XYZ file of C-alpha atoms in Angstrom:
156
model
C -71.587 -31.084 91.140
C -70.757 -33.457 88.268
C -67.107 -34.308 87.888
C -67.065 -34.627 84.100
C -64.340 -31.995 83.652
C -62.183 -33.069 86.599
C -58.825 -34.748 86.129
C -58.073 -38.315 87.200
C -54.639 -39.939 86.914
C -54.477 -43.735 87.251
C -57.942 -43.658 88.833
C -56.913 -41.067 91.414
C -58.818 -37.755 91.502
C -56.465 -34.778 91.330
C -57.393 -32.167 93.949
C -55.951 -28.702 94.637
C -56.325 -26.455 97.645
C -54.972 -23.443 99.465
C -53.999 -22.665 103.028
C -55.051 -18.985 103.002
C -52.938 -16.734 105.213
C -53.291 -13.078 106.087
C -50.584 -10.846 104.619
C -48.546 -11.018 107.850
C -48.928 -14.815 108.112
C -50.399 -14.568 111.620
C -53.961 -15.612 110.749
C -55.492 -18.233 108.487
C -58.934 -18.264 106.874
C -61.047 -21.355 107.509
C -64.377 -22.217 105.923
C -67.146 -24.505 107.057
C -67.618 -27.838 105.343
C -70.692 -27.993 103.105
C -71.621 -31.401 104.522
C -71.073 -30.533 108.198
C -71.098 -26.826 109.006
C -69.528 -27.483 112.419
C -66.277 -28.661 110.760
C -63.621 -26.192 109.666
C -61.542 -26.815 106.555
C -59.441 -25.029 103.921
C -60.691 -24.383 100.362
C -60.014 -27.312 98.031
C -61.585 -29.132 95.125
C -61.011 -31.076 91.956
C -58.466 -29.944 89.394
C -60.398 -29.249 86.195
C -59.471 -29.558 82.543
C -60.026 -25.795 82.188
C -57.385 -24.980 84.845
C -54.153 -23.873 83.170
C -52.039 -24.985 86.156
C -52.468 -26.563 89.566
C -51.993 -23.095 91.086
C -54.765 -21.671 88.878
C -57.090 -24.461 89.996
C -56.270 -23.800 93.648
C -56.968 -20.072 93.190
C -60.293 -20.909 91.485
C -61.314 -23.142 94.398
C -60.378 -20.387 96.887
C -62.695 -17.977 95.069
C -65.557 -20.486 94.641
C -65.552 -21.808 98.214
C -64.217 -18.915 100.317
C -64.676 -15.780 98.210
C -61.009 -14.864 98.404
C -58.353 -13.807 95.951
C -54.684 -13.766 96.634
C -51.159 -14.589 95.651
C -49.983 -18.201 95.586
C -46.546 -17.927 97.189
C -45.437 -21.558 97.282
C -46.311 -25.203 96.924
C -46.652 -26.856 100.329
C -46.736 -30.449 99.062
C -48.970 -33.318 98.004
C -50.928 -35.778 100.137
C -52.682 -38.992 99.132
C -55.904 -39.787 100.938
C -59.311 -41.312 100.369
C -62.740 -39.750 100.520
C -64.535 -40.499 103.750
C -67.819 -41.830 102.360
C -66.869 -43.680 99.200
C -63.213 -44.443 99.969
C -62.149 -43.055 96.581
C -58.441 -42.245 96.239
C -57.333 -38.683 95.677
C -54.067 -36.764 95.523
C -54.234 -33.273 96.991
C -51.725 -30.573 96.056
C -51.686 -27.831 98.714
C -50.508 -24.263 98.086
C -49.781 -21.388 100.420
C -51.824 -18.290 99.566
C -51.490 -14.763 100.911
C -54.984 -13.317 100.750
C -55.265 -9.885 99.147
C -59.044 -9.609 98.857
C -62.138 -10.980 100.651
C -65.180 -10.611 98.415
C -68.745 -10.026 99.574
C -70.185 -12.152 96.769
C -68.905 -15.598 95.716
C -70.440 -18.833 94.389
C -70.739 -20.763 97.691
C -71.464 -17.835 100.050
C -74.890 -19.271 101.008
C -73.426 -22.721 101.740
C -70.403 -21.872 103.891
C -69.236 -19.742 106.778
C -65.727 -18.279 106.829
C -63.599 -16.798 109.584
C -60.077 -15.628 110.275
C -58.411 -17.415 113.186
C -54.894 -17.689 114.600
C -52.661 -20.402 113.182
C -52.526 -22.017 116.636
C -56.321 -22.209 116.765
C -56.388 -23.604 113.216
C -54.141 -26.475 114.304
C -56.810 -27.335 116.883
C -60.013 -26.855 114.871
C -59.252 -27.943 111.304
C -60.871 -31.333 110.946
C -58.777 -33.239 108.380
C -55.297 -34.657 108.974
C -53.935 -33.726 105.528
C -55.111 -30.131 106.031
C -53.423 -29.904 109.420
C -50.309 -31.384 107.813
C -50.405 -28.749 105.066
C -50.781 -25.964 107.641
C -47.943 -27.373 109.776
C -45.715 -27.635 106.667
C -46.378 -24.065 105.444
C -43.716 -21.358 105.675
C -45.432 -19.269 108.427
C -45.270 -22.355 110.652
C -41.544 -23.060 110.202
C -39.965 -23.087 113.615
C -43.341 -22.920 115.413
C -44.345 -26.587 115.189
C -42.636 -29.838 114.444
C -44.030 -31.084 111.123
C -43.128 -34.572 112.317
C -46.071 -34.292 114.700
C -48.445 -34.010 111.739
C -49.175 -35.884 108.533
C -46.283 -35.221 106.162
C -46.518 -34.583 102.415
C -45.467 -37.107 99.762
C -43.467 -34.337 98.109
C -42.908 -30.596 98.381
């Protein structure tokens, strides 16, 4: 997808994503990576000029990639990282979402799998360090894990 309407600040792509929790906070929804369907990730993507806020962009990405709608309950924090292939810098703002609806139809339904798993299993199977850090730093995980064991955000 062309990135003509995505936002860059000082050459760094601005990315937004959600850690999607069930209403009780006991389960998390993971989706397969488009590039490697054996890898589990959380919905995320570039912040676009049409997004009114970072939270709106994160909610849009959740719908496009995972077919979910929900309530953004908090900001988890921001992480700086680089893309694996091209080593391009990006800043990712992660948000905690409580999922209220799983849709049968969504833009990337033919390109991704999705599944609900326990938060403990998610800590084992999610493939990217910043995503594990976001999960470990989310409110349902407070008191269950030591965030110091995972990649920490730049800010919360």
